[in-house]
């Protein structure tokens, strides 16, 4: 056993270098900020058979975002992005509610399950479409998913005929608004999805292959990885997560709003992924990081409300967080502010990647190495 | 007649990177109106010398004088303004703009801020005409083949009449591998332009590995090897064999001594057969047979097509003609998957871009190929995986011996070993190694070569590409000789096959 | 490395054939969009001629109703031509409407003072984003996303509710008509056409404009050719911010209020207009004239749907999405053919 004086600094370093350290630290900080304003912030009470409390609320309201963000994580890990998730949320809710509203008995379990199935199927279809465009047609993910982002809400409104459909179905209410074992049901849904994702990516080789595809597409091809298949799978998975979130959201309000359901959730989801430490350029991803990132965003909203800052500043704060996180992840920024020594140390991974910017080709200035690598003389 | 003064003189250039001395006390000089070849194999220091000259790298020691005045460039732009222009292999122009625009962009003729298109087109046409080219300057650059784009790049570099008055005329033109993608006629076109420029007094630095071309167009040559200057000669004074010797060989008498053949194992039946396999722009159609347990070494200069041949056998590139059979069964070479399934493994020479996934750990990189072949649904059991990884880390002496280390942080040699381990784990029937010992320390080199021998003794076939002829000679049962993208000879290794014999074969381009 | 596997191409045809030139002509996509517009318009004429579609004013209304979108799309064209993207457009427009409404109604500043302030704020916002994108090498997507949040947030900070403008100066300007003989244009439409003309001049007759194309074509090359690529990049985002602010002013004129929800998602319409107008999202290729037709096509869809009467407004979104998809696939096929 090493002496304490050696263990402490190395343990500390191991801790701070863990990829979840900074996201969790930010989360804890935000939670603590609430305490002076709401002394009982961390308390959880049992009322009427249900658990209540700020912490419970955060997870409850943040559930749809966690779902969407988890799906978004694997897409980003392959080096892509999915802007259509908000539209998928709207479409799913619209389909499910529309179907239920046409049922004679809105409480019939069979009808509800069928409605949910329809919604999920629509999500899968959207995912297949996105995957086809990106993997088969080779279209840039931003552009490919833009199509459903633009047209999707139109489709959702088409389904709802421009109205906000309200339904009154107890089974359906359970998903987003109901309780089970004293906790909000949505928490179980989220936990299940996160668990499935973790098992799928880490218990099988899927996670490794995804990270490889995102980390070095050409090397992955030469190793025999079927990148096309993997890319289609991740887009389908992402859309499926968005579909579940869509069911959750419409269930919570027992209504489907084609216009506003899931509005801007794709941006929040991308933000959550970035805060959680996964790089937008692809490669290593962390589901846990994303979950923490989504919680950070939700906590931010709550904190702003609690400390009495007008809620309209929510967006400004979000902007600030995006900027700060991205700046910290940018090696150029770190080099300028903290000096070149710290270039590789802090938080997230380096944003620079691939052949363009090898980190250590000598003592020359960054500008030279940029142009140097590109001008390889054989 | 007194010797003319050189327009460019580099003396005592030293350039070091962490762990390697890229240039060691190199001298170089260039006279106006001459075409000067810079030669050397991979890692010889050619590219580093040019980057030092053009301001991409800063030099550690030494001086550069241009037209008698001492200079030190901090950026390519400064070098350009001082009169040193470079045209790279990738033709750094904007394909979406027209030819005239590419020539003039950044200094388009303007009147009160407004670009004068007519004048620009006229001047561009005149420039192009003056240099003897027949190009429509209004057409977008992308509508022309690469050969023409290169010519345009040269026109831009030497184009005078800078309306801003910035910078001086071009004194030195550096052409980096300009003929790699050109066919015969296009090469002649380029040479015509080069001679025109030469007549105008421009000094041209011509980097190429095509020996014929060097002998056709160049006046003088400088040969680098392992970062040092091995000779500066007038082209007329040194024949091809002598040149090849300078670049990759040792003096003749030393060669006979070094001739140490290991006892080679017996080979079995045919494992792989390639018939008429070829790819336009890569390698001319060839026939090849590799037997079980055989080590087939490929010898040839840089750019002769060795890598292209290897990639075709793996399916990394799609062939335009021919077919491949492995163990008697036809294998479609449209993607690596089929080849991997048939037992072929490929260790690319570009570790960083085609080999490793830098952010993944050593462990993950090692099991990647094996895992990919099993598909995502069947992960390798953890215990078995760790055991395998540990075994190969030990066998290949990968340092640090930490499976969780990020592979991007390892040294070049250890990265190469990780790559090797990755493919060895799949227990291939044919292992293709492309420059496995490049950029590796001597000890690791010897280990890898020993490994190749033991693998072949166990029945694995190996296709081995290396820059050093001695390596190839030492290890191979058969040696394939390539030149200018053609497989020109296949020699069974034996006492009569020496380095000089190989070099003569390369030089003549024929089997002797 | 990669160059060694390139195919040496034949040099017998020095100048590309007529057919090749036609297919490779970068103006072809613009022609396609223009043709689409004409076809749609003809269809409208055929179907709705008895409902007043044949009136010349219907055509001019396209310019009046979409003037703000045209200005915004022109700004976005600059950004996309340089190889970037700007997601903050809608938020800047919304923010400008709110800022203008607030300054005019609540603070009481005269319009003549408010206009330059709004433009300056928009331009400055664009400058900041461009600066961060270039100097810290962060992807434009994320930086302009932050911009989107920021401006929408600032909009909300000014006021959570709508502020309607009752200033007579504004409503006068909004109702002013520029007579053209057979019809009239609004001031907004005239401004948008002026912006279009200026943009055309800048992109085709100034060095700055050509640099924008160069960077979009190959940024690495532009750098090696000695072009001030950084300054150009920052300028491009500044232009976009300025155009978004100007579009915001035009929108304010159109809708005469400031509202936190104004122009939500309008960046998508702008981007769609640019893509449909034939500009490649990868950069380096495209024309502002194409953007004009893109805006006209989108405007025409709205107009046709209005005339149809029975179709609901969300068909606009679907139609836009379908068109966007079609043009993206066409772009993709064209670029793959070029590579082969």
CSV table of C-alpha atoms in Angstrom, one decimal, chain B residues 92-478:
chain,number,residue,atom,x,y,z
B,92,UNK,CA,-4.1,24.0,-53.3
B,93,UNK,CA,-6.6,25.9,-55.4
B,94,UNK,CA,-10.3,26.5,-55.2
B,95,UNK,CA,-12.1,24.1,-57.6
B,96,UNK,CA,-15.3,26.0,-57.5
B,97,UNK,CA,-13.8,29.2,-59.0
B,98,UNK,CA,-12.7,29.7,-62.6
B,99,UNK,CA,-9.2,29.3,-63.8
B,100,UNK,CA,-8.7,33.1,-64.2
B,101,UNK,CA,-10.0,33.6,-60.7
B,102,UNK,CA,-7.7,31.0,-59.2
B,103,UNK,CA,-4.8,32.7,-60.9
B,104,UNK,CA,-5.7,36.1,-59.6
B,105,UNK,CA,-7.6,35.7,-56.4
B,106,UNK,CA,-6.3,37.9,-53.7
B,107,UNK,CA,-5.0,40.4,-56.2
B,108,UNK,CA,-7.7,40.7,-58.8
B,109,UNK,CA,-7.5,43.9,-60.9
B,110,UNK,CA,-9.8,46.4,-59.5
B,111,UNK,CA,-10.9,49.9,-60.1
B,112,UNK,CA,-12.3,51.7,-57.1
B,113,UNK,CA,-13.0,48.5,-55.4
B,114,UNK,CA,-14.8,46.9,-58.3
B,115,UNK,CA,-13.3,43.8,-59.9
B,116,UNK,CA,-12.6,44.2,-63.6
B,117,UNK,CA,-13.5,40.8,-64.9
B,118,UNK,CA,-12.7,41.6,-68.6
B,119,UNK,CA,-9.3,42.7,-67.7
B,120,UNK,CA,-8.7,39.8,-65.4
B,121,UNK,CA,-9.8,37.3,-68.0
B,122,UNK,CA,-7.6,39.0,-70.6
B,123,UNK,CA,-4.5,39.0,-68.4
B,124,UNK,CA,-5.1,35.4,-67.3
B,125,UNK,CA,-5.4,34.3,-70.9
B,126,UNK,CA,-2.2,36.1,-71.7
B,127,UNK,CA,-0.4,34.5,-68.9
B,128,UNK,CA,-1.6,31.1,-69.8
B,129,UNK,CA,-0.7,31.7,-73.4
B,130,UNK,CA,2.8,33.0,-72.6
B,131,UNK,CA,3.5,29.8,-70.8
B,132,UNK,CA,2.4,27.8,-73.8
B,133,UNK,CA,-0.8,26.4,-72.4
B,134,UNK,CA,-4.2,26.0,-74.1
B,135,UNK,CA,-6.8,26.5,-71.4
B,136,UNK,CA,-10.1,28.3,-71.4
B,137,UNK,CA,-9.7,30.6,-68.4
B,138,UNK,CA,-13.4,31.2,-67.9
B,139,UNK,CA,-14.1,27.5,-67.2
B,140,UNK,CA,-14.4,26.4,-63.6
B,141,UNK,CA,-11.2,24.8,-62.3
B,142,UNK,CA,-13.1,21.6,-61.4
B,143,UNK,CA,-14.0,21.0,-65.0
B,144,UNK,CA,-10.4,20.3,-65.7
B,145,UNK,CA,-8.4,17.2,-64.8
B,146,UNK,CA,-5.9,17.3,-62.0
B,147,UNK,CA,-3.1,17.6,-64.5
B,148,UNK,CA,-4.4,20.9,-65.8
B,149,UNK,CA,-5.2,22.1,-62.3
B,150,UNK,CA,-1.6,21.6,-61.4
B,151,UNK,CA,-0.5,23.7,-64.4
B,152,UNK,CA,-2.9,26.4,-63.3
B,153,UNK,CA,-1.4,26.3,-59.8
B,154,UNK,CA,2.0,26.8,-61.3
B,155,UNK,CA,0.7,29.7,-63.4
B,156,UNK,CA,-0.6,31.3,-60.3
B,157,UNK,CA,2.7,30.8,-58.5
B,158,UNK,CA,4.7,32.5,-61.2
B,159,UNK,CA,2.2,35.0,-62.4
B,160,UNK,CA,3.6,38.5,-62.3
B,161,UNK,CA,1.9,41.8,-62.5
B,162,UNK,CA,0.7,42.0,-58.9
B,163,UNK,CA,-1.7,44.9,-59.0
B,164,UNK,CA,-1.1,45.5,-55.3
B,165,UNK,CA,2.6,45.7,-55.8
B,166,UNK,CA,3.0,43.1,-53.0
B,167,UNK,CA,5.8,40.7,-53.1
B,168,UNK,CA,8.5,40.1,-55.7
B,169,UNK,CA,8.5,37.9,-58.7
B,170,UNK,CA,9.0,34.2,-58.2
B,171,UNK,CA,12.6,33.2,-57.9
B,172,UNK,CA,12.1,29.7,-56.7
B,173,UNK,CA,9.4,27.3,-57.7
B,174,UNK,CA,9.0,24.2,-55.6
B,175,UNK,CA,7.1,21.3,-57.2
B,176,UNK,CA,6.1,18.6,-54.9
B,177,UNK,CA,5.5,15.3,-56.6
B,178,UNK,CA,3.7,17.0,-59.5
B,179,UNK,CA,3.6,14.0,-61.8
B,180,UNK,CA,2.2,11.4,-59.4
B,181,UNK,CA,-1.2,11.5,-61.0
B,182,UNK,CA,-0.3,12.5,-64.6
B,183,UNK,CA,-0.2,10.3,-67.7
B,184,UNK,CA,2.5,10.4,-70.2
B,185,UNK,CA,1.2,13.3,-72.3
B,186,UNK,CA,0.3,15.4,-69.3
B,187,UNK,CA,3.8,14.9,-67.9
B,188,UNK,CA,5.3,16.2,-71.2
B,189,UNK,CA,3.0,19.2,-71.0
B,190,UNK,CA,4.3,19.9,-67.5
B,191,UNK,CA,7.8,19.6,-68.6
B,192,UNK,CA,7.2,22.0,-71.5
B,193,UNK,CA,6.0,24.6,-69.0
B,194,UNK,CA,8.9,23.9,-66.7
B,195,UNK,CA,11.4,24.5,-69.5
B,196,UNK,CA,9.6,27.7,-70.4
B,197,UNK,CA,10.0,28.9,-66.8
B,198,UNK,CA,13.6,27.8,-66.7
B,199,UNK,CA,14.3,30.0,-69.7
B,200,UNK,CA,12.9,32.9,-67.8
B,201,UNK,CA,15.4,32.3,-65.0
B,202,UNK,CA,13.2,30.7,-62.4
B,203,UNK,CA,14.9,28.1,-60.3
B,204,UNK,CA,12.8,24.9,-60.0
B,205,UNK,CA,13.0,22.4,-57.2
B,206,UNK,CA,11.5,19.2,-58.5
B,207,UNK,CA,10.6,16.6,-55.9
B,208,UNK,CA,9.8,13.2,-57.5
B,209,UNK,CA,10.5,9.6,-57.3
B,210,UNK,CA,10.0,8.8,-61.0
B,211,UNK,CA,13.6,8.1,-62.1
B,212,UNK,CA,12.9,8.4,-65.8
B,213,UNK,CA,11.5,11.8,-65.4
B,214,UNK,CA,14.3,13.0,-63.2
B,215,UNK,CA,16.7,12.0,-65.9
B,216,UNK,CA,14.6,13.6,-68.6
B,217,UNK,CA,14.1,17.1,-67.2
B,218,UNK,CA,16.6,17.8,-64.4
B,219,UNK,CA,19.9,19.3,-64.5
B,220,UNK,CA,21.2,18.6,-61.0
B,221,UNK,CA,20.1,16.4,-58.1
B,222,UNK,CA,20.5,16.3,-54.4
B,223,UNK,CA,20.0,13.0,-52.6
B,224,UNK,CA,19.0,12.7,-48.9
B,225,UNK,CA,19.0,9.7,-46.8
B,226,UNK,CA,18.0,9.3,-43.2
B,227,UNK,CA,18.1,13.0,-42.7
B,228,UNK,CA,21.6,13.6,-44.1
B,229,UNK,CA,23.0,14.7,-47.4
B,230,UNK,CA,24.5,11.8,-49.2
B,231,UNK,CA,25.3,13.6,-52.4
B,232,UNK,CA,24.8,16.4,-54.8
B,233,UNK,CA,25.5,15.5,-58.5
B,234,UNK,CA,24.9,16.7,-61.9
B,235,UNK,CA,22.3,14.4,-63.5
B,236,UNK,CA,24.7,13.7,-66.3
B,237,UNK,CA,27.3,12.4,-63.9
B,238,UNK,CA,25.3,9.7,-62.1
B,239,UNK,CA,23.5,6.8,-63.6
B,240,UNK,CA,20.4,5.2,-62.4
B,241,UNK,CA,22.0,2.3,-60.6
B,242,UNK,CA,24.4,4.7,-58.8
B,243,UNK,CA,21.4,6.8,-57.8
B,244,UNK,CA,19.5,3.9,-56.4
B,245,UNK,CA,22.5,2.8,-54.5
B,246,UNK,CA,22.8,6.3,-53.0
B,247,UNK,CA,19.1,6.2,-52.0
B,248,UNK,CA,18.6,2.8,-50.6
B,249,UNK,CA,21.6,0.7,-50.9
B,250,UNK,CA,25.0,0.3,-49.4
B,251,UNK,CA,28.4,0.2,-51.3
B,252,UNK,CA,28.7,-2.9,-53.3
B,253,UNK,CA,31.4,-4.6,-51.2
B,254,UNK,CA,29.5,-3.9,-47.9
B,255,UNK,CA,26.5,-5.5,-49.4
B,256,UNK,CA,28.1,-8.9,-50.0
B,257,UNK,CA,29.1,-9.0,-46.3
B,258,UNK,CA,25.6,-8.1,-45.1
B,259,UNK,CA,24.1,-10.9,-47.0
B,260,UNK,CA,22.8,-13.0,-44.2
B,261,UNK,CA,20.1,-15.4,-45.1
B,262,UNK,CA,18.2,-16.9,-42.3
B,263,UNK,CA,17.3,-20.5,-42.8
B,264,UNK,CA,13.9,-20.3,-44.5
B,265,UNK,CA,11.1,-22.6,-43.7
B,266,UNK,CA,9.5,-24.7,-46.4
B,267,UNK,CA,6.4,-23.4,-48.1
B,268,UNK,CA,3.2,-25.3,-48.8
B,269,UNK,CA,0.6,-25.1,-51.5
B,270,UNK,CA,-0.9,-22.1,-53.1
B,271,UNK,CA,-2.9,-20.0,-50.7
B,272,UNK,CA,-3.8,-16.9,-52.7
B,273,UNK,CA,-3.8,-16.4,-56.4
B,274,UNK,CA,-4.4,-13.1,-58.2
B,275,UNK,CA,-5.0,-13.0,-61.9
B,276,UNK,CA,-4.9,-9.9,-63.9
B,277,UNK,CA,-5.7,-7.8,-60.8
B,278,UNK,CA,-5.2,-4.2,-61.4
B,279,UNK,CA,-6.6,-0.7,-60.8
B,280,UNK,CA,-6.3,2.3,-63.1
B,281,UNK,CA,-4.1,4.9,-61.5
B,282,UNK,CA,-3.0,2.4,-58.9
B,283,UNK,CA,-1.2,-0.5,-60.4
B,284,UNK,CA,-1.1,-2.2,-63.8
B,285,UNK,CA,-2.8,-5.6,-63.9
B,286,UNK,CA,-0.6,-8.3,-62.4
B,287,UNK,CA,-0.5,-12.0,-61.7
B,288,UNK,CA,0.6,-13.2,-58.3
B,289,UNK,CA,0.7,-16.4,-56.3
B,290,UNK,CA,1.4,-16.7,-52.6
B,291,UNK,CA,2.0,-20.1,-51.0
B,292,UNK,CA,1.2,-21.2,-47.5
B,293,UNK,CA,4.0,-20.2,-45.1
B,294,UNK,CA,5.7,-18.1,-47.7
B,295,UNK,CA,7.1,-14.6,-47.1
B,296,UNK,CA,6.6,-12.5,-50.2
B,297,UNK,CA,8.6,-9.3,-50.1
B,298,UNK,CA,7.9,-6.4,-52.3
B,299,UNK,CA,10.9,-4.3,-53.4
B,300,UNK,CA,10.6,-1.0,-55.2
B,301,UNK,CA,11.0,2.7,-54.8
B,302,UNK,CA,8.5,5.0,-53.3
B,303,UNK,CA,5.5,5.3,-55.5
B,304,UNK,CA,6.2,2.1,-57.4
B,305,UNK,CA,2.9,0.6,-56.5
B,306,UNK,CA,3.7,-1.7,-53.6
B,307,UNK,CA,1.0,-0.3,-51.3
B,308,UNK,CA,-1.5,-0.2,-54.1
B,309,UNK,CA,-0.8,-3.9,-54.8
B,310,UNK,CA,-1.2,-4.8,-51.2
B,311,UNK,CA,-4.4,-2.8,-50.9
B,312,UNK,CA,-5.9,-4.6,-53.8
B,313,UNK,CA,-5.2,-8.0,-52.2
B,314,UNK,CA,-7.1,-6.9,-49.2
B,315,UNK,CA,-10.0,-5.2,-50.9
B,316,UNK,CA,-9.1,-1.8,-49.4
B,317,UNK,CA,-9.4,-0.5,-53.0
B,318,UNK,CA,-11.7,-1.8,-55.6
B,319,UNK,CA,-10.0,-3.4,-58.5
B,320,UNK,CA,-10.9,-2.5,-62.1
B,321,UNK,CA,-9.9,-5.9,-63.4
B,322,UNK,CA,-8.9,-9.3,-62.4
B,323,UNK,CA,-9.9,-11.7,-59.7
B,324,UNK,CA,-8.6,-13.3,-56.5
B,325,UNK,CA,-8.9,-16.8,-55.2
B,326,UNK,CA,-8.0,-17.8,-51.7
B,327,UNK,CA,-7.8,-21.5,-50.8
B,328,UNK,CA,-9.4,-22.2,-54.2
B,329,UNK,CA,-12.4,-20.1,-53.6
B,330,UNK,CA,-13.1,-16.9,-55.5
B,331,UNK,CA,-13.2,-13.9,-53.2
B,332,UNK,CA,-14.9,-10.6,-54.2
B,333,UNK,CA,-12.5,-7.8,-53.4
B,334,UNK,CA,-15.1,-5.0,-53.3
B,335,UNK,CA,-14.7,-4.4,-49.6
B,336,UNK,CA,-12.3,-5.5,-46.8
B,337,UNK,CA,-15.0,-7.7,-45.2
B,338,UNK,CA,-14.7,-10.5,-47.7
B,339,UNK,CA,-10.9,-10.6,-47.5
B,340,UNK,CA,-11.0,-10.6,-43.7
B,341,UNK,CA,-13.5,-13.4,-43.8
B,342,UNK,CA,-11.2,-15.4,-46.0
B,343,UNK,CA,-8.3,-14.9,-43.6
B,344,UNK,CA,-6.4,-11.8,-44.9
B,345,UNK,CA,-5.1,-9.1,-42.6
B,346,UNK,CA,-3.8,-5.7,-43.6
B,347,UNK,CA,-1.5,-3.5,-41.5
B,348,UNK,CA,-1.6,-0.2,-43.2
B,349,UNK,CA,1.5,2.1,-43.5
B,350,UNK,CA,-0.6,5.0,-42.4
B,351,UNK,CA,-1.0,4.2,-38.7
B,352,UNK,CA,-2.8,7.3,-37.8
B,353,UNK,CA,-5.3,7.8,-40.5
B,354,UNK,CA,-6.0,4.2,-41.5
B,355,UNK,CA,-5.0,2.1,-38.5
B,356,UNK,CA,-5.6,3.3,-35.0
B,357,UNK,CA,-8.6,4.9,-33.4
B,358,UNK,CA,-6.7,7.4,-31.4
B,359,UNK,CA,-9.1,8.0,-28.6
B,360,UNK,CA,-9.7,4.3,-27.8
B,361,UNK,CA,-7.5,2.3,-25.5
B,362,UNK,CA,-4.8,-0.1,-26.4
B,363,UNK,CA,-7.1,-3.0,-25.4
B,364,UNK,CA,-9.9,-1.7,-27.6
B,365,UNK,CA,-7.7,-1.2,-30.6
B,366,UNK,CA,-6.2,-4.6,-30.3
B,367,UNK,CA,-9.5,-6.5,-30.2
B,368,UNK,CA,-11.2,-4.3,-32.8
B,369,UNK,CA,-10.6,-6.5,-35.8
B,370,UNK,CA,-11.5,-9.7,-34.0
B,371,UNK,CA,-14.6,-8.1,-32.6
B,372,UNK,CA,-15.7,-6.7,-35.9
B,373,UNK,CA,-15.5,-10.1,-37.5
B,374,UNK,CA,-17.7,-11.6,-34.8
B,375,UNK,CA,-20.3,-8.8,-35.2
B,376,UNK,CA,-21.7,-6.6,-32.5
B,377,UNK,CA,-24.0,-9.2,-31.0
B,378,UNK,CA,-21.2,-11.5,-29.9
B,379,UNK,CA,-18.8,-9.6,-27.6
B,380,UNK,CA,-15.7,-11.4,-26.7
B,381,UNK,CA,-16.0,-12.7,-23.1
B,382,UNK,CA,-14.2,-10.4,-20.7
B,383,UNK,CA,-11.9,-13.0,-19.3
B,384,UNK,CA,-10.9,-14.3,-22.7
B,385,UNK,CA,-10.4,-10.8,-24.0
B,386,UNK,CA,-8.2,-9.6,-21.1
B,387,UNK,CA,-6.1,-12.8,-21.5
B,388,UNK,CA,-5.6,-12.3,-25.2
B,389,UNK,CA,-4.7,-8.7,-24.8
B,390,UNK,CA,-2.3,-9.4,-22.0
B,391,UNK,CA,-0.7,-12.1,-24.1
B,392,UNK,CA,-0.1,-9.9,-27.1
B,393,UNK,CA,1.1,-7.0,-25.0
B,394,UNK,CA,3.7,-9.3,-23.5
B,395,UNK,CA,4.6,-11.0,-26.8
B,396,UNK,CA,5.2,-7.8,-28.6
B,397,UNK,CA,6.5,-5.9,-25.7
B,398,UNK,CA,4.1,-3.1,-26.0
B,399,UNK,CA,5.0,-0.2,-23.7
B,400,UNK,CA,3.5,1.1,-21.5
B,401,UNK,CA,2.1,-2.4,-20.8
B,402,UNK,CA,-1.2,-0.8,-19.8
B,403,UNK,CA,-4.2,-2.0,-21.8
B,404,UNK,CA,-6.2,1.0,-20.7
B,405,UNK,CA,-3.8,3.6,-22.1
B,406,UNK,CA,-5.0,5.8,-24.9
B,407,UNK,CA,-3.4,4.5,-28.0
B,408,UNK,CA,-2.9,8.0,-29.4
B,409,UNK,CA,-0.3,8.7,-26.7
B,410,UNK,CA,1.9,5.8,-27.4
B,411,UNK,CA,5.1,6.2,-29.4
B,412,UNK,CA,5.2,5.3,-33.1
B,413,UNK,CA,6.8,2.0,-32.5
B,414,UNK,CA,4.4,0.9,-29.9
B,415,UNK,CA,1.5,2.0,-32.0
B,416,UNK,CA,2.8,-0.2,-34.7
B,417,UNK,CA,2.9,-3.1,-32.4
B,418,UNK,CA,-0.7,-2.5,-31.3
B,419,UNK,CA,-1.7,-2.6,-34.9
B,420,UNK,CA,0.2,-5.8,-35.4
B,421,UNK,CA,-1.4,-7.3,-32.4
B,422,UNK,CA,-4.8,-6.4,-33.7
B,423,UNK,CA,-4.3,-8.4,-36.8
B,424,UNK,CA,-2.4,-11.3,-35.3
B,425,UNK,CA,-5.2,-12.0,-32.9
B,426,UNK,CA,-7.4,-12.8,-35.9
B,427,UNK,CA,-5.0,-15.5,-36.8
B,428,UNK,CA,-5.0,-14.7,-40.4
B,429,UNK,CA,-3.8,-17.0,-43.2
B,430,UNK,CA,-2.2,-14.1,-45.0
B,431,UNK,CA,-0.8,-11.1,-43.1
B,432,UNK,CA,0.0,-8.0,-45.2
B,433,UNK,CA,2.5,-5.7,-43.6
B,434,UNK,CA,3.0,-2.4,-45.2
B,435,UNK,CA,6.1,-0.6,-43.9
B,436,UNK,CA,5.8,-2.2,-40.4
B,437,UNK,CA,9.2,-1.0,-39.3
B,438,UNK,CA,9.0,2.6,-40.5
B,439,UNK,CA,9.7,5.1,-37.8
B,440,UNK,CA,10.5,2.4,-35.2
B,441,UNK,CA,13.7,2.1,-33.1
B,442,UNK,CA,16.2,-0.6,-34.0
B,443,UNK,CA,15.3,-3.0,-31.3
B,444,UNK,CA,11.7,-3.0,-32.2
B,445,UNK,CA,12.6,-3.5,-35.9
B,446,UNK,CA,14.5,-6.6,-35.1
B,447,UNK,CA,11.7,-8.0,-32.9
B,448,UNK,CA,9.2,-7.5,-35.7
B,449,UNK,CA,11.4,-9.2,-38.3
B,450,UNK,CA,11.9,-12.1,-35.9
B,451,UNK,CA,8.2,-12.3,-35.5
B,452,UNK,CA,7.6,-12.5,-39.2
B,453,UNK,CA,10.0,-15.4,-39.5
B,454,UNK,CA,8.4,-17.4,-36.7
B,455,UNK,CA,4.9,-16.7,-38.2
B,456,UNK,CA,5.9,-18.1,-41.5
B,457,UNK,CA,7.4,-21.1,-39.9
B,458,UNK,CA,4.1,-21.7,-38.3
B,459,UNK,CA,2.4,-21.7,-41.7
B,460,UNK,CA,1.2,-18.1,-42.0
B,461,UNK,CA,1.9,-16.3,-45.3
B,462,UNK,CA,3.2,-12.8,-45.1
B,463,UNK,CA,3.3,-10.1,-47.7
B,464,UNK,CA,6.1,-7.8,-46.6
B,465,UNK,CA,6.8,-4.2,-47.8
B,466,UNK,CA,9.7,-2.3,-46.5
B,467,UNK,CA,11.9,0.5,-47.6
B,468,UNK,CA,15.1,-1.1,-46.6
B,469,UNK,CA,16.1,-3.7,-49.2
B,470,UNK,CA,18.1,-5.7,-46.6
B,471,UNK,CA,15.0,-6.4,-44.6
B,472,UNK,CA,13.2,-7.6,-47.6
B,473,UNK,CA,16.1,-9.8,-48.7
B,474,UNK,CA,16.6,-11.2,-45.3
B,475,UNK,CA,13.0,-12.3,-44.7
B,476,UNK,CA,11.6,-13.3,-48.1
B,477,UNK,CA,11.1,-16.5,-49.9
B,478,UNK,CA,10.2,-14.6,-53.0
